Each structure stands twice: as structure tokens, then as C-alpha cells.
Amino acid sequence: LDRRIAYSTVHAAREAGVDWILHFTGLGNPAHLSEQLRSRYEVGEILALGGARVTQLRASLVLGSGGASFEMIQAFCGYLRIMFAPRWMDARCQPIAIANVVEYLAGCLEHPETAGQVYEIGGPDVLTWRELFRIYADEAELPQRLVLVLPMRIHRISIWWMNLVTPVSVALIRPLVERIGGNTGWYFGTCLWRLRGFVDELLGGPGLSRGRRHVDSVAVGDHLDFWRVVAVEEPCRLLLRAEMLAPGVALLEFRVQVLPDGSTELRMTPSFEPRGFAGRIYWWIIAPSHSLLFRSMLKQMVKAAGVRVLSGPSCVADG
């Protein structure tokens, strides 16, 4: 499949007149390449056949939010106290931060003389996966995990395990209203919101007492009850972060989008990144009620706006 995609890329680049390709690939010992790395190196060779100059950036493990490797480490350390790990737990790698990778990519674009060159951009530290898990646990202030490396090959089991513990608590539903919070309230389940705020205040959190700065407008840094505005993109996006006491990070995003048929889609995306096993249990407990709560909120928002609903509200779970 990699070979087929590489040849297709060469053909498309030739048709489009592309004369320079940046190829981000893996880093390994040429004398002991895995099947995956051999395939990646072959892709680089195929890309060079098309006549375009190819700059190869070879990296080992890329660490950063959103990256599969980082999320796997985060998930394992967050949910499991004892890990029965495959043998690759003691494999060595040269991790590099995703921000540094972006700097290298941008640097190549700023320096045309890098065209046709190969750069190995592994980080300065050579670490095992076991050591990376320990470092993450230290930085996240989590208890150290007991890692037991099994002598047999358990590739199939380890893949299933990653899927099981990877945090995927995201629901996609609809709409956006800037007047939310404060005197306006949350359109549905007022008693539930007040109860959550009351419990939060008892535990030392802000509760619902802060209200909001302005009844009609919001700006980055504003508080909406126990939420904080972290992003505003007029008029299509509002992102809130919960400041209530909880074993994890809760976000609530609102988006509005005009569809090709001229109708308007309103989307609300609540998400929660649990912290440790307690956070996972917390999410499992409250998640079932969220579907009813947010669906009803959306219906009441649309009702307050006085517009006709073409479809929905619908709920789609990611994962």
C-alpha cells in the first residue's frame, strides 16, 4: 500500500509541476530496520524517481498533544497501575517534541539549499519506552506504574489494549449561543447545574456564583459561571474550559457553520480528558446523563431563537 501511494504521489507531483517534496519519515539503524521502517525508506526512494528534489526528515518518536505515541503513553499512565507490556517496552528511541519537528519543517522551507538532503532529527536523549512512561508520570504528578514486560510476542493483545484504554470521551451535538451562563442560565436542567455548582462550592471551587462579565458578549479570559472562555472566533466558534473541581480537564466547544444548501448547523462538543483512574470512573458516571442534558439544551436554545429545526439534534460518539 505504501508503495502504491508513493507512486501515485510521484505521478501527481509530476502532473502538477512540483519540484520539491518534503518527506517526513522514520529514523532507525539501516542495518536493523523493521518492516515498517524499510517500507518508509523505500517510499523516500520512490519519491525521488519523479524528478522532484526530495528532502527527507527522519525522526524517531514524536511527542506532542494529538500524536498517537503521546496519547498512548498518556492513556497507559492515566488508567493503568500495573501494565503487562510487550517486549518493545525496552526498545530505545530518540524522542523529539512535535514543536521541534514543525521548526525543522519550516526551516527547510526557508532554506532551499536543504532540497535533496537527508536529515536525521532524533532528539538528543536516547530513552526506552519504559523510561518515557516514568518521565510522563513524574511530569503529570501521577504515581509510578509497575511495568511487567512479558517475554512472548503479544502484538495483537497490545493493540487491543491500546484501543481499550485510549481516551475517546467526545460527543458531537448541536449548537452555539453566546448568552449562555449568568442570568441566562444553561437553557435546560437548571436545577442540575445549580446542584453541580453547589457541590463545587462545597469542595472549594468557584461554583456558579461568578456569573458572567457581560450579558451579550464574551472575550478570551471571561468567566461564565464555572467555565472560562479560552477561545473566541467570531462568529463561528466559542471554546470554554471548566474550572470546577474535577479529576480531569473538561472542555465545551460551540460551532456554527453554514452548509452548502444554505441551512445552518449548530454543533456543541463536550469533551473530558480524565486524570488517572478516578477521572475515568468520574466520566463513566456522568457521561450517560450528558446525552439527555445536551440534547435538551439544544432544543431549548433553538426554541429561544425562534427558528425552525430541519433535523436533529443528533448525537454522535467519537470512538
mmCIF file of C-alpha atoms in Angstrom, residues 1-318:
data_model
loop_
_atom_site.group_PDB
_atom_site.id
_atom_site.type_symbol
_atom_site.label_atom_id
_atom_site.label_comp_id
_atom_site.label_asym_id
_atom_site.label_seq_id
_atom_site.Cartn_x
_atom_site.Cartn_y
_atom_site.Cartn_z
ATOM 1 C CA LEU A 1 0.000 0.000 0.000
ATOM 2 C CA ASP A 2 2.823 2.447 0.882
ATOM 3 C CA ARG A 3 4.493 1.714 -2.438
ATOM 4 C CA ARG A 4 1.278 2.296 -4.378
ATOM 5 C CA ILE A 5 0.623 5.599 -2.599
ATOM 6 C CA ALA A 6 4.216 6.716 -3.218
ATOM 7 C CA TYR A 7 3.966 6.077 -6.970
ATOM 8 C CA SER A 8 0.625 7.899 -7.069
ATOM 9 C CA THR A 9 2.252 10.857 -5.301
ATOM 10 C CA VAL A 10 5.103 10.888 -7.824
ATOM 11 C CA HIS A 11 2.614 10.919 -10.697
ATOM 12 C CA ALA A 12 0.516 13.692 -9.132
ATOM 13 C CA ALA A 13 3.610 15.786 -8.369
ATOM 14 C CA ARG A 14 4.859 15.438 -11.939
ATOM 15 C CA GLU A 15 1.459 16.427 -13.339
ATOM 16 C CA ALA A 16 1.316 19.478 -11.040
ATOM 17 C CA GLY A 17 4.872 20.562 -11.799
ATOM 18 C CA VAL A 18 6.050 20.112 -8.206
ATOM 19 C CA ASP A 19 9.841 20.348 -7.996
ATOM 20 C CA TRP A 20 10.383 19.944 -4.238
ATOM 21 C CA ILE A 21 8.928 17.417 -1.797
ATOM 22 C CA LEU A 22 9.389 17.380 1.976
ATOM 23 C CA HIS A 23 9.198 13.791 3.185
ATOM 24 C CA PHE A 24 8.813 13.228 6.928
ATOM 25 C CA THR A 25 9.748 9.647 7.727
ATOM 26 C CA GLY A 26 11.077 7.327 10.402
ATOM 27 C CA LEU A 27 14.535 7.052 11.917
ATOM 28 C CA GLY A 28 16.305 3.768 12.516
ATOM 29 C CA ASN A 29 19.510 1.795 12.168
ATOM 30 C CA PRO A 30 19.849 0.960 8.431
ATOM 31 C CA ALA A 31 21.404 -2.388 9.351
ATOM 32 C CA HIS A 32 18.457 -3.420 11.535
ATOM 33 C CA LEU A 33 15.331 -1.876 10.053
ATOM 34 C CA SER A 34 11.891 -3.129 10.947
ATOM 35 C CA GLU A 35 9.479 -3.974 8.149
ATOM 36 C CA GLN A 36 7.680 -0.689 8.750
ATOM 37 C CA LEU A 37 10.857 1.399 8.542
ATOM 38 C CA ARG A 38 12.052 -0.444 5.432
ATOM 39 C CA SER A 39 8.759 0.481 3.801
ATOM 40 C CA ARG A 40 9.166 4.132 4.805
ATOM 41 C CA TYR A 41 12.710 4.295 3.453
ATOM 42 C CA GLU A 42 11.511 2.752 0.190
ATOM 43 C CA VAL A 43 8.846 5.455 -0.073
ATOM 44 C CA GLY A 44 11.595 8.091 0.041
ATOM 45 C CA GLU A 45 13.458 6.346 -2.774
ATOM 46 C CA ILE A 46 10.310 6.155 -4.908
ATOM 47 C CA LEU A 47 9.512 9.831 -4.378
ATOM 48 C CA ALA A 48 12.965 10.710 -5.736
ATOM 49 C CA LEU A 49 12.225 8.878 -9.005
ATOM 50 C CA GLY A 50 9.825 11.552 -10.183
ATOM 51 C CA GLY A 51 12.404 14.228 -10.817
ATOM 52 C CA ALA A 52 11.392 16.415 -7.879
ATOM 53 C CA ARG A 53 14.015 17.156 -5.260
ATOM 54 C CA VAL A 54 13.168 15.298 -2.049
ATOM 55 C CA THR A 55 14.179 16.482 1.419
ATOM 56 C CA GLN A 56 13.892 13.707 3.980
ATOM 57 C CA LEU A 57 13.455 14.460 7.665
ATOM 58 C CA ARG A 58 13.926 11.263 9.652
ATOM 59 C CA ALA A 59 12.580 11.276 13.191
ATOM 60 C CA SER A 60 12.122 8.632 15.837
ATOM 61 C CA LEU A 61 9.278 9.059 18.322
ATOM 62 C CA VAL A 62 7.385 12.372 18.025
ATOM 63 C CA LEU A 63 5.910 13.561 21.316
ATOM 64 C CA GLY A 64 3.097 16.086 21.483
ATOM 65 C CA SER A 65 -0.600 16.508 22.064
ATOM 66 C CA GLY A 66 -2.612 14.771 19.380
ATOM 67 C CA GLY A 67 0.177 12.379 18.452
ATOM 68 C CA ALA A 68 -0.613 8.675 18.655
ATOM 69 C CA SER A 69 2.533 7.843 20.638
ATOM 70 C CA PHE A 70 1.957 10.604 23.183
ATOM 71 C CA GLU A 71 -1.714 9.680 23.638
ATOM 72 C CA MET A 72 -0.785 6.026 24.132
ATOM 73 C CA ILE A 73 1.687 6.948 26.888
ATOM 74 C CA GLN A 74 -0.869 9.322 28.392
ATOM 75 C CA ALA A 75 -3.591 6.682 28.336
ATOM 76 C CA PHE A 76 -1.459 3.908 29.809
ATOM 77 C CA CYS A 77 -0.127 6.077 32.636
ATOM 78 C CA GLY A 78 -3.520 7.607 33.322
ATOM 79 C CA TYR A 79 -5.625 4.468 33.586
ATOM 80 C CA LEU A 80 -3.420 1.517 34.493
ATOM 81 C CA ARG A 81 -1.475 0.967 37.708
ATOM 82 C CA ILE A 82 0.032 -2.311 36.506
ATOM 83 C CA MET A 83 0.938 -2.805 32.855
ATOM 84 C CA PHE A 84 1.703 -6.125 31.208
ATOM 85 C CA ALA A 85 3.684 -4.751 28.309
ATOM 86 C CA PRO A 86 5.157 -6.221 25.129
ATOM 87 C CA ARG A 87 8.902 -6.511 24.636
ATOM 88 C CA TRP A 88 9.150 -3.216 22.766
ATOM 89 C CA MET A 89 8.787 -1.518 26.177
ATOM 90 C CA ASP A 90 12.584 -1.759 26.484
ATOM 91 C CA ALA A 91 13.278 -0.688 22.899
ATOM 92 C CA ARG A 92 15.311 2.509 22.598
ATOM 93 C CA CYS A 93 14.244 5.617 20.724
ATOM 94 C CA GLN A 94 15.229 9.277 20.307
ATOM 95 C CA PRO A 95 12.050 11.228 21.078
ATOM 96 C CA ILE A 96 11.585 14.719 19.714
ATOM 97 C CA ALA A 97 8.910 17.283 20.550
ATOM 98 C CA ILE A 98 6.344 17.995 17.867
ATOM 99 C CA ALA A 99 7.135 21.720 18.152
ATOM 100 C CA ASN A 100 10.745 20.989 17.168
ATOM 101 C CA VAL A 101 9.580 18.931 14.194
ATOM 102 C CA VAL A 102 7.487 21.868 12.989
ATOM 103 C CA GLU A 103 10.550 24.130 13.349
ATOM 104 C CA TYR A 104 12.588 21.771 11.171
ATOM 105 C CA LEU A 105 9.867 21.620 8.517
ATOM 106 C CA ALA A 106 9.522 25.401 8.458
ATOM 107 C CA GLY A 107 13.315 25.747 8.421
ATOM 108 C CA CYS A 108 13.548 23.628 5.284
ATOM 109 C CA LEU A 109 11.052 25.883 3.516
ATOM 110 C CA GLU A 110 13.122 28.920 4.481
ATOM 111 C CA HIS A 111 16.366 27.339 3.201
ATOM 112 C CA PRO A 112 16.066 25.975 -0.363
ATOM 113 C CA GLU A 113 19.584 24.536 -0.087
ATOM 114 C CA THR A 114 18.084 21.723 2.023
ATOM 115 C CA ALA A 115 16.386 20.314 -1.105
ATOM 116 C CA GLY A 116 17.615 16.827 -1.914
ATOM 117 C CA GLN A 117 19.181 16.303 1.515
ATOM 118 C CA VAL A 118 18.505 13.772 4.277
ATOM 119 C CA TYR A 119 18.382 14.999 7.880
ATOM 120 C CA GLU A 120 18.155 12.795 10.957
ATOM 121 C CA ILE A 121 16.318 14.824 13.587
ATOM 122 C CA GLY A 122 16.088 12.452 16.502
ATOM 123 C CA GLY A 123 16.250 14.188 19.875
ATOM 124 C CA PRO A 124 19.456 14.280 21.948
ATOM 125 C CA ASP A 125 18.208 11.750 24.525
ATOM 126 C CA VAL A 126 18.159 8.013 23.870
ATOM 127 C CA LEU A 127 15.420 6.526 26.047
ATOM 128 C CA THR A 128 13.385 3.363 26.357
ATOM 129 C CA TRP A 129 9.604 3.392 26.296
ATOM 130 C CA ARG A 130 9.697 2.350 29.946
ATOM 131 C CA GLU A 131 11.700 5.492 30.762
ATOM 132 C CA LEU A 132 9.267 7.657 28.783
ATOM 133 C CA PHE A 133 6.384 6.259 30.829
ATOM 134 C CA ARG A 134 8.255 7.096 34.034
ATOM 135 C CA ILE A 135 9.031 10.645 32.866
ATOM 136 C CA TYR A 136 5.416 11.268 31.862
ATOM 137 C CA ALA A 137 4.139 10.007 35.217
ATOM 138 C CA ASP A 138 6.569 12.346 37.007
ATOM 139 C CA GLU A 139 5.570 15.379 34.921
ATOM 140 C CA ALA A 140 1.848 14.625 35.281
ATOM 141 C CA GLU A 141 2.291 14.069 39.027
ATOM 142 C CA LEU A 142 0.920 10.535 38.777
ATOM 143 C CA PRO A 143 2.048 7.528 40.826
ATOM 144 C CA GLN A 144 4.690 5.442 39.102
ATOM 145 C CA ARG A 145 3.250 2.463 37.222
ATOM 146 C CA LEU A 146 4.513 -1.082 37.632
ATOM 147 C CA VAL A 147 5.556 -2.282 34.173
ATOM 148 C CA LEU A 148 5.905 -6.035 33.679
ATOM 149 C CA VAL A 149 7.436 -6.923 30.310
ATOM 150 C CA LEU A 150 6.221 -10.284 29.033
ATOM 151 C CA PRO A 151 8.795 -12.457 27.249
ATOM 152 C CA MET A 152 6.450 -13.631 24.495
ATOM 153 C CA ARG A 153 5.209 -11.648 21.497
ATOM 154 C CA ILE A 154 1.861 -10.072 22.330
ATOM 155 C CA HIS A 155 1.466 -7.661 19.399
ATOM 156 C CA ARG A 156 -2.183 -8.484 18.830
ATOM 157 C CA ILE A 157 -3.017 -8.190 22.540
ATOM 158 C CA SER A 158 -1.170 -4.886 22.925
ATOM 159 C CA ILE A 159 -3.130 -3.343 20.033
ATOM 160 C CA TRP A 160 -6.420 -4.357 21.651
ATOM 161 C CA TRP A 161 -5.213 -2.915 24.948
ATOM 162 C CA MET A 162 -4.419 0.465 23.415
ATOM 163 C CA ASN A 163 -7.891 0.668 21.950
ATOM 164 C CA LEU A 164 -9.416 -0.242 25.289
ATOM 165 C CA VAL A 165 -7.704 2.442 27.372
ATOM 166 C CA THR A 166 -7.336 5.239 24.852
ATOM 167 C CA PRO A 167 -9.455 8.227 25.998
ATOM 168 C CA VAL A 168 -12.185 8.795 23.401
ATOM 169 C CA SER A 169 -14.846 10.539 25.513
ATOM 170 C CA VAL A 170 -16.114 13.025 22.848
ATOM 171 C CA ALA A 171 -19.752 13.607 21.765
ATOM 172 C CA LEU A 172 -20.708 15.727 18.762
ATOM 173 C CA ILE A 173 -24.049 17.505 19.012
ATOM 174 C CA ARG A 174 -25.514 20.876 18.012
ATOM 175 C CA PRO A 175 -25.410 24.464 18.793
ATOM 176 C CA LEU A 176 -23.818 27.737 19.821
ATOM 177 C CA VAL A 177 -25.236 30.582 21.911
ATOM 178 C CA GLU A 178 -23.060 33.357 23.331
ATOM 179 C CA ARG A 179 -25.543 34.343 26.015
ATOM 180 C CA ILE A 180 -25.095 31.073 27.867
ATOM 181 C CA GLY A 181 -24.414 31.228 31.611
ATOM 182 C CA GLY A 182 -25.018 34.025 34.088
ATOM 183 C CA ASN A 183 -28.624 35.244 34.309
ATOM 184 C CA THR A 184 -29.485 33.457 31.064
ATOM 185 C CA GLY A 185 -28.540 30.124 32.567
ATOM 186 C CA TRP A 186 -27.956 26.943 30.601
ATOM 187 C CA TYR A 187 -31.402 26.605 28.988
ATOM 188 C CA PHE A 188 -32.133 23.166 30.448
ATOM 189 C CA GLY A 189 -31.535 21.322 33.696
ATOM 190 C CA THR A 190 -31.155 24.480 35.759
ATOM 191 C CA CYS A 191 -31.525 22.519 38.983
ATOM 192 C CA LEU A 192 -28.786 20.107 37.854
ATOM 193 C CA TRP A 193 -26.407 22.943 37.011
ATOM 194 C CA ARG A 194 -27.146 24.593 40.358
ATOM 195 C CA LEU A 195 -26.571 21.312 42.181
ATOM 196 C CA ARG A 196 -23.234 20.853 40.407
ATOM 197 C CA GLY A 197 -22.300 24.432 41.283
ATOM 198 C CA PHE A 198 -23.320 23.926 44.912
ATOM 199 C CA VAL A 199 -21.201 20.781 45.207
ATOM 200 C CA ASP A 200 -18.299 22.586 43.555
ATOM 201 C CA GLU A 201 -18.501 25.434 46.081
ATOM 202 C CA LEU A 202 -18.596 22.954 48.965
ATOM 203 C CA LEU A 203 -15.377 21.438 47.638
ATOM 204 C CA GLY A 204 -13.730 24.844 47.332
ATOM 205 C CA GLY A 205 -14.421 25.537 43.661
ATOM 206 C CA PRO A 206 -15.984 28.672 42.115
ATOM 207 C CA GLY A 207 -19.457 27.191 41.634
ATOM 208 C CA LEU A 208 -21.992 29.307 39.724
ATOM 209 C CA SER A 209 -21.553 32.464 41.784
ATOM 210 C CA ARG A 210 -19.252 34.258 39.333
ATOM 211 C CA GLY A 211 -21.886 34.748 36.628
ATOM 212 C CA ARG A 212 -20.528 36.490 33.540
ATOM 213 C CA ARG A 213 -18.871 39.830 32.720
ATOM 214 C CA HIS A 214 -21.314 40.983 30.032
ATOM 215 C CA VAL A 215 -24.760 39.715 29.172
ATOM 216 C CA ASP A 216 -24.290 39.713 25.376
ATOM 217 C CA SER A 217 -20.589 39.467 24.560
ATOM 218 C CA VAL A 218 -17.699 37.216 25.519
ATOM 219 C CA ALA A 219 -13.937 37.586 25.285
ATOM 220 C CA VAL A 220 -10.995 35.314 25.960
ATOM 221 C CA GLY A 221 -10.431 35.161 29.713
ATOM 222 C CA ASP A 222 -14.065 35.836 30.657
ATOM 223 C CA HIS A 223 -15.722 33.549 33.184
ATOM 224 C CA LEU A 224 -19.145 32.044 32.523
ATOM 225 C CA ASP A 225 -20.134 30.632 35.903
ATOM 226 C CA PHE A 226 -17.582 27.855 36.481
ATOM 227 C CA TRP A 227 -16.390 27.952 32.847
ATOM 228 C CA ARG A 228 -13.556 30.080 31.441
ATOM 229 C CA VAL A 229 -13.501 31.361 27.840
ATOM 230 C CA VAL A 230 -10.283 30.138 26.203
ATOM 231 C CA ALA A 231 -11.030 30.850 22.522
ATOM 232 C CA VAL A 232 -13.426 33.047 20.543
ATOM 233 C CA GLU A 233 -13.581 33.090 16.740
ATOM 234 C CA GLU A 234 -16.374 35.419 15.670
ATOM 235 C CA PRO A 235 -18.926 34.337 14.732
ATOM 236 C CA CYS A 236 -18.301 30.632 14.368
ATOM 237 C CA ARG A 237 -16.562 29.262 17.474
ATOM 238 C CA LEU A 238 -16.553 29.525 21.250
ATOM 239 C CA LEU A 239 -14.406 27.274 23.444
ATOM 240 C CA LEU A 240 -14.868 27.007 27.207
ATOM 241 C CA ARG A 241 -12.756 25.250 29.821
ATOM 242 C CA ALA A 242 -14.303 24.125 33.095
ATOM 243 C CA GLU A 243 -12.786 25.488 36.300
ATOM 244 C CA MET A 244 -14.972 23.342 38.534
ATOM 245 C CA LEU A 245 -13.141 20.814 40.667
ATOM 246 C CA ALA A 246 -12.963 17.558 38.713
ATOM 247 C CA PRO A 247 -10.413 14.764 38.152
ATOM 248 C CA GLY A 248 -9.610 15.885 34.631
ATOM 249 C CA VAL A 249 -9.904 18.671 32.067
ATOM 250 C CA ALA A 250 -13.388 19.426 30.689
ATOM 251 C CA LEU A 251 -13.934 21.488 27.535
ATOM 252 C CA LEU A 252 -17.129 22.677 25.886
ATOM 253 C CA GLU A 253 -16.952 23.888 22.286
ATOM 254 C CA PHE A 254 -19.664 25.606 20.274
ATOM 255 C CA ARG A 255 -19.506 25.964 16.479
ATOM 256 C CA VAL A 256 -21.858 27.382 13.871
ATOM 257 C CA GLN A 257 -21.465 26.540 10.183
ATOM 258 C CA VAL A 258 -23.380 27.425 7.022
ATOM 259 C CA LEU A 259 -23.975 24.275 4.958
ATOM 260 C CA PRO A 260 -23.921 24.111 1.122
ATOM 261 C CA ASP A 261 -27.732 24.073 0.982
ATOM 262 C CA GLY A 262 -27.858 27.356 2.877
ATOM 263 C CA SER A 263 -29.016 25.911 6.179
ATOM 264 C CA THR A 264 -27.081 26.477 9.400
ATOM 265 C CA GLU A 265 -25.557 23.731 11.509
ATOM 266 C CA LEU A 266 -25.059 24.356 15.207
ATOM 267 C CA ARG A 267 -22.688 21.998 16.959
ATOM 268 C CA MET A 268 -21.763 21.596 20.608
ATOM 269 C CA THR A 269 -18.826 19.372 21.528
ATOM 270 C CA PRO A 270 -18.259 18.494 25.181
ATOM 271 C CA SER A 271 -15.042 16.624 25.931
ATOM 272 C CA PHE A 272 -13.256 15.389 29.011
ATOM 273 C CA GLU A 273 -9.651 14.320 29.433
ATOM 274 C CA PRO A 274 -9.640 12.203 32.599
ATOM 275 C CA ARG A 275 -6.793 12.357 35.078
ATOM 276 C CA GLY A 276 -5.930 8.945 36.404
ATOM 277 C CA PHE A 277 -8.303 6.104 37.159
ATOM 278 C CA ALA A 278 -10.557 8.348 39.274
ATOM 279 C CA GLY A 279 -11.087 10.595 36.273
ATOM 280 C CA ARG A 280 -12.096 7.649 34.124
ATOM 281 C CA ILE A 281 -14.640 6.488 36.696
ATOM 282 C CA TYR A 282 -15.960 10.064 37.045
ATOM 283 C CA TRP A 283 -16.544 10.265 33.286
ATOM 284 C CA TRP A 284 -18.246 6.887 33.114
ATOM 285 C CA ILE A 285 -20.627 8.006 35.861
ATOM 286 C CA ILE A 286 -21.616 11.355 34.355
ATOM 287 C CA ALA A 287 -21.428 10.520 30.635
ATOM 288 C CA PRO A 288 -24.851 8.782 30.383
ATOM 289 C CA SER A 289 -26.647 11.891 31.626
ATOM 290 C CA HIS A 290 -24.866 14.160 29.155
ATOM 291 C CA SER A 291 -26.771 12.935 26.116
ATOM 292 C CA LEU A 292 -30.141 13.897 27.643
ATOM 293 C CA LEU A 293 -28.774 17.124 29.118
ATOM 294 C CA PHE A 294 -27.140 18.460 25.964
ATOM 295 C CA ARG A 295 -29.898 17.347 23.588
ATOM 296 C CA SER A 296 -32.425 19.166 25.744
ATOM 297 C CA MET A 297 -30.185 22.223 25.979
ATOM 298 C CA LEU A 298 -30.002 22.404 22.189
ATOM 299 C CA LYS A 299 -33.741 22.122 21.777
ATOM 300 C CA GLN A 300 -34.307 24.937 24.252
ATOM 301 C CA MET A 301 -31.669 27.129 22.587
ATOM 302 C CA VAL A 302 -33.338 26.747 19.205
ATOM 303 C CA LYS A 303 -36.729 27.366 20.769
ATOM 304 C CA ALA A 304 -35.431 30.581 22.352
ATOM 305 C CA ALA A 305 -34.043 31.682 18.971
ATOM 306 C CA GLY A 306 -37.435 31.150 17.334
ATOM 307 C CA VAL A 307 -36.096 29.288 14.289
ATOM 308 C CA ARG A 308 -37.269 26.107 12.562
ATOM 309 C CA VAL A 309 -35.348 22.874 13.052
ATOM 310 C CA LEU A 310 -34.675 20.887 9.866
ATOM 311 C CA SER A 311 -33.091 17.914 11.620
ATOM 312 C CA GLY A 312 -31.692 16.918 14.965
ATOM 313 C CA PRO A 313 -30.476 17.438 17.498
ATOM 314 C CA SER A 314 -28.396 14.338 16.936
ATOM 315 C CA CYS A 315 -25.597 12.831 18.952
ATOM 316 C CA VAL A 316 -22.511 11.154 17.510
ATOM 317 C CA ALA A 317 -19.953 9.481 19.760
ATOM 318 C CA ASP A 318 -16.338 9.550 18.607
#
